[in-house]
CSV table of C-alpha atoms in Angstrom, one decimal:
chain,number,residue,atom,x,y,z
A,1,MET,CA,212.0,264.6,47.2
A,2,SER,CA,214.8,262.6,48.4
A,3,ASP,CA,215.2,259.0,49.2
A,4,GLY,CA,215.0,260.3,53.0
A,5,SER,CA,211.7,261.6,52.6
A,6,SER,CA,208.9,260.5,54.9
A,7,THR,CA,206.4,258.3,54.1
A,8,GLU,CA,204.0,260.9,55.9
A,9,VAL,CA,204.6,263.3,53.1
A,10,LEU,CA,203.9,260.9,50.2
A,11,VAL,CA,200.8,259.4,51.6
A,12,ALA,CA,199.3,263.3,52.1
A,13,MET,CA,200.5,263.8,48.5
A,14,LEU,CA,198.9,260.7,47.5
A,15,ARG,CA,195.7,261.0,49.6
A,16,ARG,CA,195.1,264.3,47.5
A,17,GLU,CA,195.5,262.7,44.4
A,18,ILE,CA,192.9,260.0,45.1
A,19,ALA,CA,190.1,262.6,46.4
A,20,GLY,CA,190.4,263.8,42.5
A,21,ARG,CA,190.0,260.4,41.3
A,22,ALA,CA,187.0,258.2,40.6
A,23,PRO,CA,186.3,255.0,42.8
A,24,GLY,CA,187.8,252.1,40.8
A,25,GLU,CA,190.1,254.3,38.8
A,26,ARG,CA,193.8,252.8,38.8
A,27,LEU,CA,196.7,254.9,40.3
A,28,PRO,CA,200.2,255.2,39.2
A,29,SER,CA,202.4,252.2,39.1
A,30,SER,CA,205.1,251.9,41.6
A,31,ARG,CA,207.7,252.8,39.2
A,32,ASP,CA,205.8,255.9,38.3
A,33,LEU,CA,205.5,257.0,41.6
A,34,ILE,CA,209.3,256.6,42.2
A,35,ALA,CA,210.2,258.4,39.2
A,36,ARG,CA,207.7,261.5,39.8
A,37,HIS,CA,208.5,262.2,43.7
A,38,GLY,CA,211.9,261.0,43.7
A,39,VAL,CA,211.4,258.5,46.4
A,40,GLY,CA,212.9,254.7,47.1
A,41,PRO,CA,211.0,251.9,46.5
A,42,VAL,CA,210.4,251.5,50.3
A,43,THR,CA,208.9,254.5,50.7
A,44,VAL,CA,206.4,253.8,48.2
A,45,SER,CA,205.5,250.3,49.5
A,46,ARG,CA,204.9,251.9,52.9
A,47,ALA,CA,202.6,254.8,51.9
A,48,ILE,CA,200.3,252.4,49.5
A,49,ALA,CA,200.3,250.0,52.6
A,50,GLN,CA,199.0,252.6,54.9
A,51,LEU,CA,196.5,253.7,52.5
A,52,ALA,CA,195.1,250.3,51.9
A,53,ALA,CA,194.9,249.8,55.8
A,54,GLU,CA,192.9,253.2,55.9
A,55,GLY,CA,190.5,251.9,53.0
A,56,ALA,CA,191.4,254.5,50.7
A,57,VAL,CA,192.9,252.1,48.1
A,58,VAL,CA,192.8,248.5,47.3
A,59,THR,CA,195.7,246.5,45.9
A,60,ARG,CA,195.4,243.7,43.4
A,61,PRO,CA,198.6,241.9,43.0
A,62,GLY,CA,199.7,241.9,39.0
A,63,SER,CA,197.1,244.6,38.2
A,64,GLY,CA,198.1,247.4,40.5
A,65,THR,CA,196.4,249.7,43.1
A,66,PHE,CA,192.8,251.3,42.8
A,67,VAL,CA,190.8,253.8,44.4
A,68,ALA,CA,188.4,252.1,46.8
A,69,VAL,CA,184.8,252.7,46.7
A,70,ARG,CA,183.8,255.6,49.2
A,71,ARG,CA,181.3,253.9,51.6
A,72,ALA,CA,179.2,256.3,53.8
A,73,ARG,CA,180.9,256.9,57.2
A,74,PRO,CA,179.3,255.2,60.1
A,75,ASP,CA,178.3,258.9,61.8
A,76,ASP,CA,176.5,259.5,58.5
A,77,ARG,CA,173.6,257.8,60.1
A,78,ALA,CA,172.7,258.3,63.6
A,79,ALA,CA,172.9,255.4,65.7
A,80,ASP,CA,169.7,253.9,67.3
A,81,THR,CA,170.5,252.1,70.6
A,82,SER,CA,167.1,252.1,71.8
A,83,TRP,CA,166.8,248.3,71.7
A,84,GLN,CA,169.1,248.2,74.9
A,85,THR,CA,166.5,249.5,77.0
A,86,VAL,CA,164.6,246.1,76.5
A,87,ALA,CA,167.7,244.2,76.5
A,88,LEU,CA,168.8,245.6,80.2
A,89,ALA,CA,165.5,245.7,81.5
A,90,GLY,CA,165.7,244.4,85.2
A,91,ARG,CA,169.1,245.1,85.9
A,92,PRO,CA,170.3,247.3,88.6
A,93,HIS,CA,170.7,250.7,87.3
A,94,VAL,CA,174.0,252.5,88.4
A,95,PRO,CA,174.6,256.3,87.5
A,96,ASP,CA,177.5,256.7,85.1
A,97,THR,CA,180.6,257.4,87.4
A,98,ASP,CA,183.1,258.0,84.5
A,99,PRO,CA,186.3,256.3,86.1
A,100,THR,CA,188.1,258.1,83.1
A,101,GLY,CA,187.9,261.6,84.6
A,102,GLY,CA,184.4,263.0,83.1
A,103,ALA,CA,182.6,265.7,85.2
A,104,GLY,CA,178.9,266.0,86.4
A,105,PRO,CA,177.2,268.9,87.1
A,106,GLY,CA,178.1,270.7,90.0
A,107,ASP,CA,181.1,268.2,90.8
A,108,ALA,CA,184.3,268.2,89.0
A,109,SER,CA,184.9,264.8,89.7
A,110,GLY,CA,181.7,262.8,88.8
A,111,GLN,CA,179.6,261.0,90.8
A,112,GLY,CA,182.4,258.4,91.5
A,113,GLY,CA,184.1,260.9,93.9
A,114,ASP,CA,187.8,259.2,94.2
A,115,ALA,CA,186.9,257.0,91.4
A,116,ALA,CA,186.7,259.9,88.8
A,117,ASP,CA,189.5,262.2,89.0
A,118,ALA,CA,188.8,264.7,86.5
A,119,VAL,CA,192.1,266.5,86.9
A,120,GLY,CA,192.8,265.9,83.3
A,121,ALA,CA,189.7,267.3,82.0
A,122,LEU,CA,189.6,270.7,83.6
A,123,PRO,CA,190.5,273.7,81.5
A,124,ASP,CA,193.9,275.3,81.5
A,125,GLY,CA,194.5,277.1,84.3
A,126,THR,CA,191.8,275.6,86.8
A,127,ILE,CA,192.8,275.2,90.1
A,128,SER,CA,191.6,271.3,91.5
A,129,LEU,CA,190.6,271.3,95.0
A,130,ALA,CA,188.5,268.1,93.8
A,131,GLY,CA,189.4,264.2,93.1
A,132,GLY,CA,190.8,261.8,95.5
A,133,TYR,CA,194.6,261.4,94.2
A,134,LEU,CA,197.7,263.2,95.0
A,135,HIS,CA,199.1,265.7,92.9
A,136,GLU,CA,201.9,264.5,90.8
A,137,ASN,CA,204.6,266.7,92.7
A,138,LEU,CA,203.5,264.5,95.6
A,139,GLN,CA,203.8,260.9,94.4
A,140,PRO,CA,207.2,259.2,94.5
A,141,THR,CA,207.8,259.1,90.9
A,142,ARG,CA,211.3,258.7,90.9
A,143,ALA,CA,211.1,255.5,93.6
A,144,LEU,CA,208.3,254.2,91.5
A,145,GLY,CA,210.2,254.4,88.4
A,146,ALA,CA,213.3,252.7,89.6
A,147,ALA,CA,210.7,249.9,91.6
A,148,LEU,CA,209.5,249.0,87.9
A,149,ALA,CA,212.6,248.9,86.3
A,150,ARG,CA,213.9,246.6,89.1
A,151,ALA,CA,210.7,244.5,88.7
A,152,ALA,CA,211.3,244.3,84.8
A,153,ARG,CA,214.8,243.0,84.9
A,154,ARG,CA,213.7,239.7,86.9
A,155,PRO,CA,214.0,236.6,85.0
A,156,ASP,CA,210.3,235.8,86.0
A,157,ALA,CA,208.8,239.0,85.8
A,158,TRP,CA,206.5,238.3,82.6
A,159,ARG,CA,205.6,234.4,84.1
A,160,ARG,CA,201.8,234.3,85.4
A,161,ALA,CA,201.3,235.3,88.7
A,162,PRO,CA,199.5,233.3,91.5
A,163,ALA,CA,195.5,234.2,91.3
A,164,VAL,CA,195.8,235.3,95.2
A,165,GLY,CA,198.9,237.6,94.5
A,166,LEU,CA,202.8,237.1,94.9
A,167,ALA,CA,203.8,235.7,98.1
A,168,PRO,CA,206.3,238.4,99.0
A,169,LEU,CA,203.6,241.2,98.5
A,170,ARG,CA,201.3,239.0,100.6
A,171,ALA,CA,203.4,238.9,103.5
A,172,VAL,CA,204.2,242.7,103.4
A,173,LEU,CA,200.5,243.4,102.9
A,174,ALA,CA,199.9,241.0,106.0
A,175,ARG,CA,202.4,242.8,108.3
A,176,GLN,CA,200.8,245.9,107.7
A,177,ALA,CA,197.3,244.7,108.6
A,178,GLY,CA,198.4,243.4,112.1
A,179,PRO,CA,200.0,240.7,114.1
A,180,GLY,CA,197.3,238.6,113.8
A,181,VAL,CA,197.2,238.4,110.0
A,182,SER,CA,199.1,235.9,108.1
A,183,PRO,CA,199.9,236.1,104.3
A,184,GLU,CA,197.6,233.4,103.7
A,185,ASP,CA,194.3,235.8,104.9
A,186,VAL,CA,195.5,238.2,102.0
A,187,LEU,CA,194.1,238.2,98.6
A,188,VAL,CA,196.0,240.7,96.1
A,189,THR,CA,193.6,242.7,94.2
A,190,GLY,CA,193.6,245.4,91.5
A,191,GLY,CA,193.5,248.3,93.6
A,192,GLY,CA,190.8,249.1,96.2
A,193,GLN,CA,187.9,249.9,93.9
A,194,GLY,CA,187.9,246.4,92.1
A,195,ALA,CA,188.2,244.8,95.7
A,196,LEU,CA,185.0,246.5,96.9
A,197,SER,CA,183.3,245.2,93.6
A,198,MET,CA,184.1,241.9,94.7
A,199,LEU,CA,183.2,241.9,98.1
A,200,PHE,CA,179.8,243.5,97.9
A,201,ARG,CA,179.2,240.9,95.2
A,202,ALA,CA,180.7,237.9,97.2
A,203,ILE,CA,178.8,238.4,100.5
A,204,SER,CA,175.4,239.8,100.0
A,205,ALA,CA,172.7,238.7,97.5
A,206,ALA,CA,171.3,241.1,94.8
A,207,GLY,CA,168.4,243.2,96.6
A,208,SER,CA,170.1,243.1,99.9
A,209,PRO,CA,170.3,246.0,102.3
A,210,VAL,CA,174.2,247.2,102.9
A,211,LEU,CA,174.7,249.8,105.8
A,212,VAL,CA,177.0,252.4,105.0
A,213,GLU,CA,178.2,255.8,106.9
A,214,SER,CA,176.2,258.7,105.8
A,215,PRO,CA,178.4,260.5,104.2
A,216,THR,CA,180.7,257.8,102.7
A,217,TYR,CA,182.8,257.3,99.5
A,218,PRO,CA,180.6,257.6,96.6
A,219,GLY,CA,182.8,254.6,94.7
A,220,ALA,CA,181.7,252.3,97.3
A,221,LEU,CA,177.8,253.5,96.8
A,222,ALA,CA,178.3,252.7,93.0
A,223,ALA,CA,179.8,249.4,93.4
A,224,ALA,CA,177.1,248.4,96.0
A,225,ARG,CA,174.6,249.4,93.2
A,226,ALA,CA,176.3,247.7,90.9
A,227,ALA,CA,175.9,244.6,92.9
A,228,GLY,CA,172.1,245.1,92.9
A,229,LEU,CA,172.6,246.0,96.8
A,230,ARG,CA,170.4,248.7,98.5
A,231,PRO,CA,172.6,251.1,100.5
A,232,VAL,CA,171.0,252.2,104.0
A,233,PRO,CA,172.7,255.3,105.8
A,234,VAL,CA,173.6,255.1,109.4
A,235,PRO,CA,174.5,258.4,110.5
A,236,ALA,CA,177.9,259.4,111.4
A,237,ASP,CA,179.6,262.5,113.5
A,238,GLU,CA,182.9,263.7,114.1
A,239,ASP,CA,183.9,260.5,116.0
A,240,GLY,CA,182.8,258.1,113.3
A,241,ILE,CA,179.6,256.1,113.2
A,242,ARG,CA,177.3,256.1,115.8
A,243,PRO,CA,177.0,252.5,117.3
A,244,ASP,CA,173.7,253.1,118.7
A,245,LEU,CA,172.1,254.0,115.3
A,246,LEU,CA,174.0,251.1,113.7
A,247,ALA,CA,172.3,248.6,116.1
A,248,ASP,CA,168.8,250.0,115.0
A,249,ALA,CA,169.8,249.8,111.5
A,250,PHE,CA,170.9,246.4,111.8
A,251,ALA,CA,167.8,245.2,113.7
A,252,MET,CA,165.2,247.4,111.1
A,253,THR,CA,166.8,246.2,107.7
A,254,GLY,CA,168.1,242.6,108.8
A,255,ALA,CA,171.5,243.6,106.9
A,256,ARG,CA,174.5,241.3,107.3
A,257,LEU,CA,177.1,243.7,105.8
A,258,LEU,CA,178.4,247.1,106.9
A,259,TYR,CA,180.8,249.3,105.1
A,260,CYS,CA,183.0,251.6,106.8
A,261,GLN,CA,186.2,253.8,106.9
A,262,PRO,CA,187.3,253.9,110.5
A,263,THR,CA,190.6,255.9,109.8
A,264,PHE,CA,190.6,259.2,107.9
A,265,HIS,CA,187.1,258.8,106.5
A,266,ASN,CA,186.1,260.1,102.9
A,267,PRO,CA,185.1,262.3,103.4
A,268,THR,CA,185.0,263.8,106.7
A,269,GLY,CA,188.5,262.7,107.9
A,270,ALA,CA,186.9,261.4,110.6
A,271,VAL,CA,188.8,258.7,112.9
A,272,LEU,CA,186.3,256.3,114.8
A,273,ALA,CA,186.7,256.9,118.3
A,274,PRO,CA,188.7,254.5,120.2
A,275,GLU,CA,185.3,253.7,122.7
A,276,ARG,CA,183.5,253.0,119.4
A,277,ARG,CA,185.6,250.5,117.4
A,278,ARG,CA,184.9,247.7,119.9
A,279,GLN,CA,181.3,248.7,119.7
A,280,VAL,CA,180.9,248.6,116.0
A,281,VAL,CA,182.5,245.3,116.1
A,282,ASP,CA,180.3,244.0,118.7
A,283,VAL,CA,177.1,245.2,117.0
A,284,ALA,CA,178.1,243.8,113.7
A,285,ARG,CA,178.9,240.4,115.4
A,286,ALA,CA,175.4,240.1,117.3
A,287,ALA,CA,173.6,241.0,114.3
A,288,GLY,CA,175.9,237.9,112.4
A,289,ALA,CA,177.0,240.4,110.0
A,290,PHE,CA,180.1,241.2,108.0
A,291,VAL,CA,182.0,244.5,108.6
A,292,VAL,CA,183.8,245.7,105.5
A,293,GLU,CA,186.8,247.9,106.8
A,294,ASP,CA,188.2,250.3,104.0
A,295,ASP,CA,191.6,251.4,105.1
A,296,PHE,CA,192.4,253.3,102.1
A,297,ALA,CA,193.9,255.9,104.1
A,298,ARG,CA,196.3,254.1,106.5
A,299,HIS,CA,199.3,255.8,104.8
A,300,LEU,CA,198.0,259.4,104.5
A,301,GLY,CA,198.5,260.2,108.4
A,302,HIS,CA,199.4,264.2,109.0
A,303,GLY,CA,202.3,262.5,111.3
A,304,ARG,CA,200.0,261.4,114.5
A,305,PRO,CA,200.1,257.8,115.5
A,306,VAL,CA,197.7,255.9,113.3
A,307,PRO,CA,195.1,253.4,114.9
A,308,ALA,CA,195.4,249.6,114.3
A,309,PRO,CA,192.9,248.5,111.6
A,310,LEU,CA,190.0,246.8,113.1
A,311,VAL,CA,191.0,243.6,111.4
A,312,ALA,CA,194.3,243.3,113.8
A,313,ASP,CA,192.1,242.4,116.9
A,314,ASP,CA,189.5,240.1,114.8
A,315,ARG,CA,189.8,236.5,115.4
A,316,ASP,CA,186.3,235.2,114.0
A,317,GLY,CA,186.4,236.5,110.4
A,318,THR,CA,183.9,239.4,111.2
A,319,ILE,CA,186.2,242.2,109.5
A,320,VAL,CA,187.1,242.0,105.9
A,321,HIS,CA,189.6,244.5,105.6
A,322,VAL,CA,190.4,246.4,102.2
A,323,THR,CA,193.5,248.4,101.5
A,324,SER,CA,195.4,250.0,98.5
A,325,LEU,CA,198.6,251.6,97.4
A,326,THR,CA,196.9,254.0,94.9
A,327,LYS,CA,196.2,256.8,97.5
A,328,PRO,CA,199.8,257.2,98.8
A,329,ALA,CA,201.8,256.5,95.7
A,330,SER,CA,199.9,256.8,92.3
A,331,PRO,CA,196.6,256.1,90.9
A,332,SER,CA,198.4,253.8,88.3
A,333,LEU,CA,199.7,251.8,90.8
A,334,ARG,CA,196.6,249.4,90.8
A,335,ILE,CA,197.6,247.2,93.7
A,336,GLY,CA,195.3,246.4,96.7
A,337,ALA,CA,194.3,243.8,98.8
A,338,VAL,CA,191.8,242.1,100.8
A,339,VAL,CA,192.2,240.5,104.1
A,340,ALA,CA,189.7,238.0,105.2
A,341,ARG,CA,189.4,234.4,106.7
A,342,GLY,CA,186.6,231.6,106.5
A,343,PRO,CA,184.2,230.8,103.6
A,344,VAL,CA,184.1,234.4,102.5
A,345,MET,CA,187.9,234.0,100.9
A,346,GLY,CA,187.0,231.0,99.5
A,347,ARG,CA,184.5,232.7,97.4
A,348,LEU,CA,186.7,235.7,96.8
A,349,ARG,CA,189.4,233.4,95.3
A,350,GLY,CA,186.6,231.8,92.9
A,351,MET,CA,185.4,235.2,91.7
A,352,ARG,CA,188.9,236.0,91.2
A,353,THR,CA,189.3,233.3,88.5
A,354,VAL,CA,186.3,234.3,86.8
A,355,ASP,CA,186.6,238.1,87.0
A,356,ASP,CA,190.5,238.6,85.8
A,357,PHE,CA,192.5,235.4,86.9
A,358,PHE,CA,195.4,237.5,88.5
A,359,VAL,CA,196.7,241.0,88.9
A,360,ALA,CA,199.4,241.7,86.4
A,361,ARG,CA,202.9,240.2,87.9
A,362,PRO,CA,205.1,243.2,86.8
A,363,LEU,CA,202.9,245.6,88.8
A,364,GLN,CA,203.0,243.0,91.8
A,365,GLU,CA,206.6,242.9,91.7
A,366,ALA,CA,207.3,246.4,91.3
A,367,ALA,CA,205.0,247.0,94.3
A,368,VAL,CA,207.1,244.6,96.3
A,369,GLU,CA,210.3,246.4,95.0
A,370,LEU,CA,208.8,249.8,96.3
A,371,LEU,CA,207.6,248.4,99.7
A,372,SER,CA,210.8,246.9,100.9
A,373,THR,CA,213.2,249.9,100.1
A,374,PRO,CA,213.9,252.7,102.4
A,375,SER,CA,212.7,255.2,99.9
A,376,TRP,CA,209.2,254.4,100.6
A,377,ASP,CA,209.3,255.0,104.5
A,378,ARG,CA,211.0,258.5,103.5
A,379,HIS,CA,208.1,259.1,101.0
A,380,LEU,CA,205.7,258.6,103.7
A,381,ARG,CA,207.3,261.0,106.1
A,382,THR,CA,207.5,263.6,103.6
A,383,LEU,CA,204.0,263.1,102.6
A,384,ALA,CA,202.6,263.0,106.0
A,385,ALA,CA,204.5,266.6,106.4
A,386,ALA,CA,203.0,268.0,103.1
A,387,LEU,CA,199.8,267.0,103.7
A,388,ARG,CA,199.7,268.6,107.3
A,389,GLU,CA,201.2,271.9,105.9
A,390,ARG,CA,198.6,271.9,102.7
A,391,CYS,CA,195.7,271.3,105.2
A,392,GLY,CA,196.6,274.1,107.3
A,393,VAL,CA,197.3,276.3,104.5
A,394,LEU,CA,193.8,275.9,103.0
A,395,ALA,CA,191.9,276.2,106.1
A,396,ASP,CA,193.6,279.2,107.0
A,397,ALA,CA,193.0,281.0,103.5
A,398,LEU,CA,189.2,279.9,103.9
A,399,ALA,CA,189.1,281.4,107.0
A,400,ARG,CA,190.3,284.5,105.6
A,401,GLU,CA,188.5,284.8,102.4
A,402,LEU,CA,185.1,283.1,103.8
A,403,PRO,CA,185.0,284.3,107.5
A,404,GLU,CA,180.9,283.6,107.2
A,405,TRP,CA,181.8,280.0,106.8
A,406,THR,CA,181.9,277.5,109.6
A,407,PRO,CA,185.5,276.6,110.1
A,408,ALA,CA,185.7,272.8,108.9
A,409,ARG,CA,187.0,270.4,111.6
A,410,LEU,CA,191.0,269.9,110.6
A,411,PRO,CA,191.4,266.2,110.1
A,412,VAL,CA,194.6,264.3,111.2
A,413,GLY,CA,194.9,262.6,108.1
A,414,GLY,CA,193.7,262.0,104.7
A,415,LEU,CA,193.2,264.4,101.6
A,416,HIS,CA,190.4,266.6,102.2
A,417,LEU,CA,188.3,269.3,104.3
A,418,TRP,CA,184.8,268.7,104.8
A,419,GLN,CA,183.2,272.2,105.0
A,420,ARG,CA,179.9,272.6,105.7
A,421,LEU,CA,178.0,275.5,103.8
A,422,PRO,CA,175.7,278.0,105.4
A,423,ASP,CA,172.1,277.5,105.5
A,424,ARG,CA,170.1,278.0,102.2
A,425,VAL,CA,173.6,277.8,100.0
A,426,ALA,CA,173.4,275.1,97.4
A,427,ASP,CA,176.5,273.1,97.2
A,428,GLY,CA,175.9,272.2,93.4
A,429,ALA,CA,175.4,276.0,92.6
A,430,VAL,CA,178.6,276.8,94.7
A,431,ALA,CA,180.4,274.0,92.5
A,432,ASP,CA,179.4,275.2,89.2
A,433,ALA,CA,180.1,279.0,89.9
A,434,ALA,CA,183.5,277.9,91.3
A,435,ARG,CA,184.3,276.0,88.1
A,436,VAL,CA,183.2,279.3,86.1
A,437,ARG,CA,186.1,281.2,88.6
A,438,GLY,CA,188.6,278.5,87.6
A,439,VAL,CA,188.7,276.3,90.5
A,440,ALA,CA,187.1,272.9,90.6
A,441,VAL,CA,185.4,271.3,93.9
A,442,ASN,CA,183.6,268.5,94.9
A,443,ALA,CA,179.6,269.1,95.8
A,444,GLY,CA,178.9,267.1,99.0
A,445,ARG,CA,175.5,265.9,98.0
A,446,ARG,CA,177.2,262.8,96.1
A,447,TYR,CA,178.8,261.6,99.4
A,448,PHE,CA,175.1,260.9,101.0
A,449,PRO,CA,172.9,257.7,100.4
A,450,ALA,CA,169.9,259.5,100.9
A,451,GLU,CA,168.9,263.1,101.4
A,452,PRO,CA,171.7,265.3,102.5
A,453,PRO,CA,171.1,266.8,106.1
A,454,ALA,CA,173.1,269.9,104.9
A,455,ALA,CA,175.1,271.4,102.1
A,456,HIS,CA,178.7,270.8,102.0
A,457,LEU,CA,181.7,271.1,99.8
A,458,ARG,CA,184.8,268.1,99.7
A,459,LEU,CA,187.8,270.5,99.2
A,460,SER,CA,191.2,268.8,98.5
A,461,PHE,CA,194.5,270.1,99.6
A,462,ALA,CA,196.1,267.2,97.8
A,463,ALA,CA,195.3,267.9,94.2
A,464,ALA,CA,196.7,271.3,93.8
A,465,ALA,CA,200.2,271.7,92.5
A,466,ASP,CA,201.7,273.7,95.7
A,467,PRO,CA,200.4,275.5,98.7
A,468,ALA,CA,200.2,278.7,96.9
A,469,GLU,CA,197.4,277.5,94.4
A,470,LEU,CA,195.5,276.5,97.5
A,471,VAL,CA,195.6,280.3,98.7
A,472,GLU,CA,194.7,281.4,95.1
A,473,ALA,CA,192.0,278.7,95.0
A,474,ALA,CA,190.3,280.0,98.3
A,475,ARG,CA,190.3,283.4,96.7
A,476,ARG,CA,188.6,282.4,93.6
A,477,LEU,CA,186.3,280.3,95.5
A,478,ALA,CA,185.6,283.5,97.8
A,479,ALA,CA,184.7,285.4,94.4
A,480,ALA,CA,182.7,282.4,93.0
A,481,VAL,CA,180.2,282.7,96.3
A,482,ALA,CA,179.9,286.5,96.4
A,483,GLY,CA,178.7,286.2,92.8
């Protein structure tokens, strides 16, 4: 071995030698190792340091290097965590949503829905119609890289950011929310999910009811339950939540909070009808309640005009608006915002100083760079065309391959088709069979806060690599249904 030989090679040799020696036995000196293996003193020093860090050897200055006592590995004894059952008694229990991408039975994205995108966990060759993010080839990767590079070159890029967020970013997000919103009404958050968690804890006391559309986003249900709240379903149809039933729900439960998605609802894709938008706000105001408007999909339209957010016409703080850049850009652009007025904003600012102090400045700077360049508008136009095409391709493929299924209503925005299944067909069974056939889908039961009225699948047309994969996915899904 020459002086240029890697430290890893010498480490491997010494491991074999250590395995044949007794604990406490002295290893050859550095001089002997240099002569025996033909390496330099730096290589020997690095190898011994690595073995010492691993706990394989013990070095004693002036005496030499010795084989360490072999201790039992931590996994040699079964861990006993039963004591935690007692310690956690009384705390709200939220089923594990595995935001890192684990999958629950019958649902390739886990209970958290979009919050648990399992693309990385799928077997090779599986086509994903699951999860809630854009495929990488739909993300503005080049623009994101350029924005982050420009942000990193700023002299103040690594200074502490203000707790409420950078002023330029708050100004951009305020403009997007509507002319009546000022930058002072905006609090920058680490994505939309973090914003929901803060809001549920800030607005309602543990044990309180929170009204939600049925179906709705499972990540919101998980956040509400983690805050100790009790989700109460309010039926929705193809025009959004029903104001008549909403008024009844407020009266029956005494709730002071409604969570809803008026624009490109997840999972149905519905847009709250114009006449209902005012009714929902009036009903909530009459009940003395807040409306959390989750506007996650504003930039996911398919080319048609998008209604203004509810918060744009709000003057008395009834609407608390949530937005995010993760859906139209990248799941790793963890930038979101809350628009709120009055004492609730004071609560949120106080929680920020307890939870995480502030959102990382380089990420905020990158968001400013991204939103302030023409490339962002070009990306949104390209994305709208791609989503419209993919939506049509998947719908047509399903109609050909599964003609007995009722066609899903084509959304005018968002990332999903909400497919009702025929009677006596179980969504979990279909999802499990589809995964065996190499296609991942979301079982619809996870999107209902109570018993689902019918079986559904949520099918993403944005998670696959290209339209051709959507056609193949429909073929595999039909094969899974046929058994």
